[in-house]
Coordinates of C-alpha atoms in Angstrom, one line a residue:
M213 CA -0.4 0.0 -0.1
S214 CA 1.2 3.5 -0.5
V215 CA 0.0 6.3 1.1
S216 CA 0.5 10.3 -0.5
S217 CA 2.1 12.6 1.1
R218 CA 0.7 15.8 -0.6
E219 CA -3.2 17.2 1.4
M220 CA -5.0 14.9 2.6
G221 CA -8.1 14.1 0.0
P222 CA -11.1 11.9 0.5
S223 CA -9.6 8.6 -0.8
L224 CA -6.8 8.7 1.9
T225 CA -9.7 8.7 5.2
P226 CA -11.3 5.5 4.0
E227 CA -7.2 3.5 3.9
I228 CA -6.5 4.4 7.0
L229 CA -9.8 3.7 8.2
S230 CA -9.2 0.6 6.9
H231 CA -5.7 -0.5 9.3
L232 CA -7.5 0.5 12.5
G233 CA -8.5 -1.8 15.2
L234 CA -11.1 -0.5 15.9
A235 CA -12.9 -2.1 19.2
N236 CA -15.7 -5.2 17.8
K237 CA -18.7 -4.7 19.3
T238 CA -18.7 -7.5 21.6
A239 CA -16.1 -6.3 23.6
A240 CA -16.9 -5.5 27.9
W241 CA -17.9 -1.8 28.3
G242 CA -15.5 0.2 30.2
T243 CA -12.7 -1.9 28.7
L244 CA -12.6 -0.5 25.0
G245 CA -12.2 3.5 23.7
T246 CA -12.2 3.6 19.2
L247 CA -8.8 1.4 18.9
R248 CA -8.8 -1.8 20.5
T249 CA -5.2 -2.9 22.3
F250 CA -2.9 -4.2 19.6
L251 CA -2.5 -7.8 21.4
S252 CA 0.2 -9.2 19.0
F253 CA 2.2 -6.1 20.4
S254 CA 5.9 -5.4 19.9
V255 CA 7.6 -2.7 20.3
D256 CA 11.2 -3.6 19.1
K257 CA 9.3 -5.1 15.5
D258 CA 7.6 -1.4 15.2
V259 CA 10.6 0.5 15.9
Q260 CA 12.2 -1.6 13.2
R261 CA 9.6 -1.3 10.9
L262 CA 9.4 3.0 11.5
L263 CA 13.0 3.6 10.7
K264 CA 12.9 1.4 7.8
A265 CA 10.1 3.1 6.7
I266 CA 11.3 6.9 7.1
T267 CA 15.7 5.8 6.3
G268 CA 14.9 3.7 3.1
Q269 CA 15.4 4.6 -0.1
G270 CA 11.5 6.5 -0.3
V271 CA 9.1 7.2 2.7
D272 CA 7.3 4.1 3.1
H273 CA 3.7 5.9 4.4
G274 CA 1.7 2.5 4.1
A275 CA 3.6 1.2 7.2
I276 CA 3.8 5.2 9.0
V277 CA 0.5 4.3 8.7
D278 CA -0.1 1.1 9.2
V279 CA 1.7 0.9 12.8
L280 CA 0.2 4.2 14.5
T281 CA -3.7 3.7 13.7
N282 CA -3.2 0.2 14.6
R283 CA -1.7 0.4 18.4
S284 CA -3.3 2.5 21.2
R285 CA -2.7 5.3 22.6
E286 CA -0.7 4.0 25.3
Q287 CA 1.3 1.7 22.4
R288 CA 2.1 4.3 20.7
Q289 CA 3.7 5.9 23.1
L290 CA 5.7 3.3 24.1
I291 CA 7.3 3.1 20.9
S292 CA 7.6 7.0 20.7
R293 CA 10.1 6.0 24.3
A294 CA 11.4 3.0 22.6
F295 CA 12.5 4.9 19.3
Q296 CA 14.3 8.0 20.7
E297 CA 17.3 5.1 23.7
R298 CA 17.8 3.0 20.1
T299 CA 18.1 6.1 17.4
Q300 CA 18.8 9.0 19.9
Q301 CA 15.9 10.7 18.1
D302 CA 12.7 12.0 18.6
L303 CA 10.3 10.0 16.9
L304 CA 7.9 12.6 16.4
K305 CA 10.5 15.3 15.0
S306 CA 11.8 12.4 12.3
L307 CA 8.0 11.5 11.1
Q308 CA 7.8 15.4 10.6
A309 CA 10.7 15.8 8.7
A310 CA 9.8 12.2 6.0
L311 CA 6.2 13.9 5.7
S312 CA 4.3 16.4 5.0
G313 CA 0.7 18.4 4.9
N314 CA -2.6 16.4 6.6
L315 CA -0.8 13.6 7.3
E316 CA 2.0 14.6 9.5
K317 CA -0.2 16.8 10.7
I318 CA -2.6 13.7 11.4
V319 CA 0.5 11.6 12.9
V320 CA 1.7 14.2 15.3
A321 CA -2.0 13.8 17.0
L322 CA -1.9 9.9 17.1
L323 CA 1.4 10.9 18.3
Q324 CA 1.1 13.5 21.3
P325 CA 0.2 12.3 25.2
A326 CA -3.3 12.4 25.6
A327 CA -3.1 15.8 27.9
Q328 CA -1.2 17.5 25.0
F329 CA -3.4 17.0 22.1
D330 CA -6.9 18.0 24.5
A331 CA -5.5 20.4 25.5
Q332 CA -4.1 21.8 21.1
E333 CA -7.4 20.3 20.3
L334 CA -9.3 22.6 23.0
R335 CA -6.9 25.4 22.1
T336 CA -7.8 25.2 18.3
A337 CA -11.3 24.9 19.0
L338 CA -11.1 28.2 21.2
K339 CA -9.7 30.3 18.7
A340 CA -11.9 29.4 15.4
S341 CA -15.3 30.8 16.5
D342 CA -17.4 28.3 14.0
S343 CA -16.2 24.9 16.5
A344 CA -15.4 26.9 20.3
E345 CA -18.8 25.3 21.3
D346 CA -18.6 21.8 19.6
V347 CA -15.3 21.1 20.4
T348 CA -14.6 22.7 23.6
M349 CA -18.0 21.0 25.0
E350 CA -16.5 17.3 23.8
I351 CA -13.7 17.4 25.8
L352 CA -14.5 19.5 28.8
A353 CA -17.7 16.8 29.0
T354 CA -16.7 14.1 28.2
R355 CA -12.8 13.4 30.2
T356 CA -12.7 12.5 33.2
P357 CA -11.9 14.5 35.9
P358 CA -8.0 13.1 36.3
R359 CA -7.9 13.3 32.2
L360 CA -9.4 16.8 32.5
Q361 CA -6.4 17.9 35.1
E362 CA -3.8 16.9 33.1
C363 CA -5.9 19.0 29.9
L364 CA -5.6 21.5 31.9
A365 CA -2.1 21.2 32.7
A366 CA -1.0 20.9 29.5
Y367 CA -2.7 23.9 28.1
G368 CA -1.3 26.1 30.7
H369 CA 2.6 25.0 30.4
H370 CA 2.5 25.1 26.6
F371 CA 0.0 27.8 25.8
Q372 CA 1.0 30.3 28.8
V373 CA -2.2 31.2 29.2
E374 CA -5.0 29.9 31.1
A375 CA -7.5 27.4 29.3
E376 CA -10.5 29.4 31.3
D377 CA -8.8 32.5 30.7
D378 CA -9.3 31.6 26.9
I379 CA -12.7 30.7 28.0
K380 CA -13.9 34.1 29.3
S381 CA -12.0 35.7 26.0
K382 CA -13.8 33.7 23.5
T383 CA -17.4 32.9 24.3
S384 CA -19.6 34.4 25.9
G385 CA -23.4 34.6 27.9
I386 CA -24.8 30.5 28.6
L387 CA -21.8 29.2 26.9
R388 CA -19.8 30.7 28.6
D389 CA -20.8 30.1 32.3
L390 CA -21.3 25.6 31.1
L391 CA -17.7 26.1 30.1
L392 CA -16.2 27.9 33.0
A393 CA -18.6 25.1 34.8
L394 CA -17.8 22.0 33.1
A395 CA -13.8 23.5 33.0
K396 CA -14.3 22.9 37.4
G397 CA -14.6 19.5 37.4
G398 CA -17.4 19.3 39.4
R399 CA -19.6 17.3 38.8
E400 CA -20.4 15.4 41.6
S401 CA -19.6 11.9 42.2
Y402 CA -22.1 9.0 42.5
S403 CA -23.4 7.9 45.2
G404 CA -25.0 4.7 45.0
I405 CA -27.9 6.3 46.1
I406 CA -30.7 8.0 43.8
D407 CA -31.9 10.9 46.3
Y408 CA -35.5 11.2 44.2
N409 CA -36.1 14.4 46.0
L410 CA -33.6 15.9 45.0
A411 CA -34.9 15.2 41.6
E412 CA -38.0 16.4 42.3
Q413 CA -36.2 20.1 43.0
D414 CA -33.6 19.8 39.8
V415 CA -37.1 19.2 37.0
Q416 CA -39.3 22.0 39.5
A417 CA -36.8 24.5 39.1
L418 CA -35.0 24.0 35.1
R419 CA -39.6 24.3 35.1
Q420 CA -40.4 27.5 37.1
D421 CA -36.9 28.9 34.7
E422 CA -38.6 29.0 31.9
G423 CA -38.9 31.8 30.2
R424 CA -36.6 34.0 32.7
S425 CA -34.0 35.4 31.6
T426 CA -31.2 33.8 33.9
Q427 CA -30.4 30.3 32.9
G428 CA -28.5 29.3 36.7
P429 CA -30.4 26.0 36.6
W430 CA -29.3 24.6 33.4
V431 CA -26.1 25.7 34.1
L432 CA -25.2 25.5 37.9
I433 CA -27.9 21.4 37.4
L434 CA -26.1 19.8 34.2
T435 CA -22.8 20.5 34.3
Q436 CA -22.7 19.4 39.1
R437 CA -25.0 16.8 38.9
N438 CA -23.2 12.9 38.6
P439 CA -25.2 11.6 35.1
K440 CA -27.2 8.8 37.3
H441 CA -29.4 11.5 38.9
L442 CA -29.2 13.5 35.9
T443 CA -30.9 10.7 34.0
R444 CA -33.3 10.5 37.2
V445 CA -34.1 14.2 36.0
F446 CA -35.0 13.4 32.4
E447 CA -37.3 10.8 32.4
Q448 CA -39.4 13.1 35.7
Y449 CA -39.4 16.3 33.6
Q450 CA -40.6 14.5 30.3
R451 CA -43.7 13.1 33.1
R452 CA -44.2 16.1 34.5
T453 CA -44.3 18.2 30.9
G454 CA -45.2 15.7 28.8
Q455 CA -42.1 16.5 26.6
E456 CA -38.5 15.4 26.5
L457 CA -35.7 18.1 28.5
E458 CA -34.6 18.3 24.6
E459 CA -37.4 20.2 23.2
A460 CA -37.3 22.3 26.4
V461 CA -33.7 23.5 26.0
R462 CA -34.4 24.4 21.7
T463 CA -37.5 26.1 22.7
R464 CA -36.2 28.3 25.5
F465 CA -32.8 28.0 24.1
R466 CA -31.1 30.4 20.6
G467 CA -27.6 29.7 18.7
D468 CA -24.8 28.7 20.5
A469 CA -26.4 28.4 24.2
R470 CA -29.2 25.6 22.4
A471 CA -26.2 23.9 20.4
A472 CA -24.2 23.4 23.8
L473 CA -26.6 22.3 25.2
L474 CA -28.0 20.1 23.2
S475 CA -24.3 18.3 23.4
L476 CA -24.7 18.2 27.3
A477 CA -27.7 16.3 27.1
S478 CA -27.0 13.9 24.7
V479 CA -23.2 13.7 26.6
I480 CA -25.2 12.1 29.9
R481 CA -27.6 10.5 28.2
N482 CA -25.6 7.5 26.4
T483 CA -21.6 8.9 26.0
P484 CA -21.2 6.3 23.8
L485 CA -23.5 6.8 21.0
Y486 CA -22.7 10.2 21.8
F487 CA -19.7 9.7 19.8
A488 CA -20.7 7.5 16.9
D489 CA -23.1 10.3 16.6
K490 CA -20.1 12.3 16.1
L491 CA -17.7 10.5 13.7
H492 CA -20.7 10.0 12.0
R493 CA -21.1 13.2 10.9
A494 CA -17.6 13.3 10.5
L495 CA -17.1 10.8 8.6
Q496 CA -19.7 12.1 6.5
D497 CA -17.8 15.4 6.0
A498 CA -14.7 13.6 5.2
V499 CA -16.8 12.1 1.7
T500 CA -17.1 16.5 0.5
G501 CA -13.1 16.7 1.5
D502 CA -13.1 17.1 5.2
C503 CA -10.8 14.6 6.3
R504 CA -8.8 16.4 8.8
S505 CA -11.4 17.1 11.1
A506 CA -12.7 13.2 10.8
L507 CA -9.6 11.8 11.7
L508 CA -9.1 14.2 14.6
A509 CA -12.7 13.7 15.5
L510 CA -11.2 9.3 15.8
C511 CA -8.5 10.7 17.8
R512 CA -10.8 12.4 20.0
A513 CA -12.8 9.7 20.3
E514 CA -10.2 6.7 20.2
D515 CA -9.2 7.0 25.1
I516 CA -13.5 6.7 25.6

């Protein structure tokens, strides 16, 4: 197989996807991401294959794609460290020198540590007005508290500015309030007991807020309560009002605020389905040429 190092066209997306070690549908939930661990993993063989791919006569793009897209992020980090030990060269810099265009950018994304990758994606999203809600909400709402803290620490270290400061300067209104609340990582953990009285109070708070100018209850409840509790709130809300919470959001909010709240509700209801939908839409976009966005979406979802 030969993969061109030119700007990626639609044909490259299925070629890369064909090499992915995708988790199968029968795997136990909680043990898989988008990419599964390569069971026949040999760090020595992978290092030798990558070294040959970039030092032989002509760059073997196929071998690079095959190795990096068929290993988990942890395995890729092991390869990177072993490559450094054996060659005294940085694997990422060596591959950047051998590649170009969107293929180079995807390889960079694959080789970055998870926290650094998340931080870079978060920064890019906040700088791009058309993706601030989409990607920023995705990262802040789906990462575990430890990984989120690592991401925010990497953000401050690499960009010399706190993510919260960028959120404040690049967003506004309820979207800003939602993102800032999520960035604090203050969502309650599930104690094993559902507080039905609190669930009813939350439903009443959301209903009473309808038509008012304040969005405080929506931000507080959807960013602080644990998902098990919120599932109960969603059910109670539908029983009390005759409509799903998402319908109330569509009626009550507009623009980025509505999109952000709907994304957050989707994450709360079913995080795997949320990512499946995002990947489906990204791959549909790839058909029209936005291959890089599709593959970055896959990278963001791989550890979830």
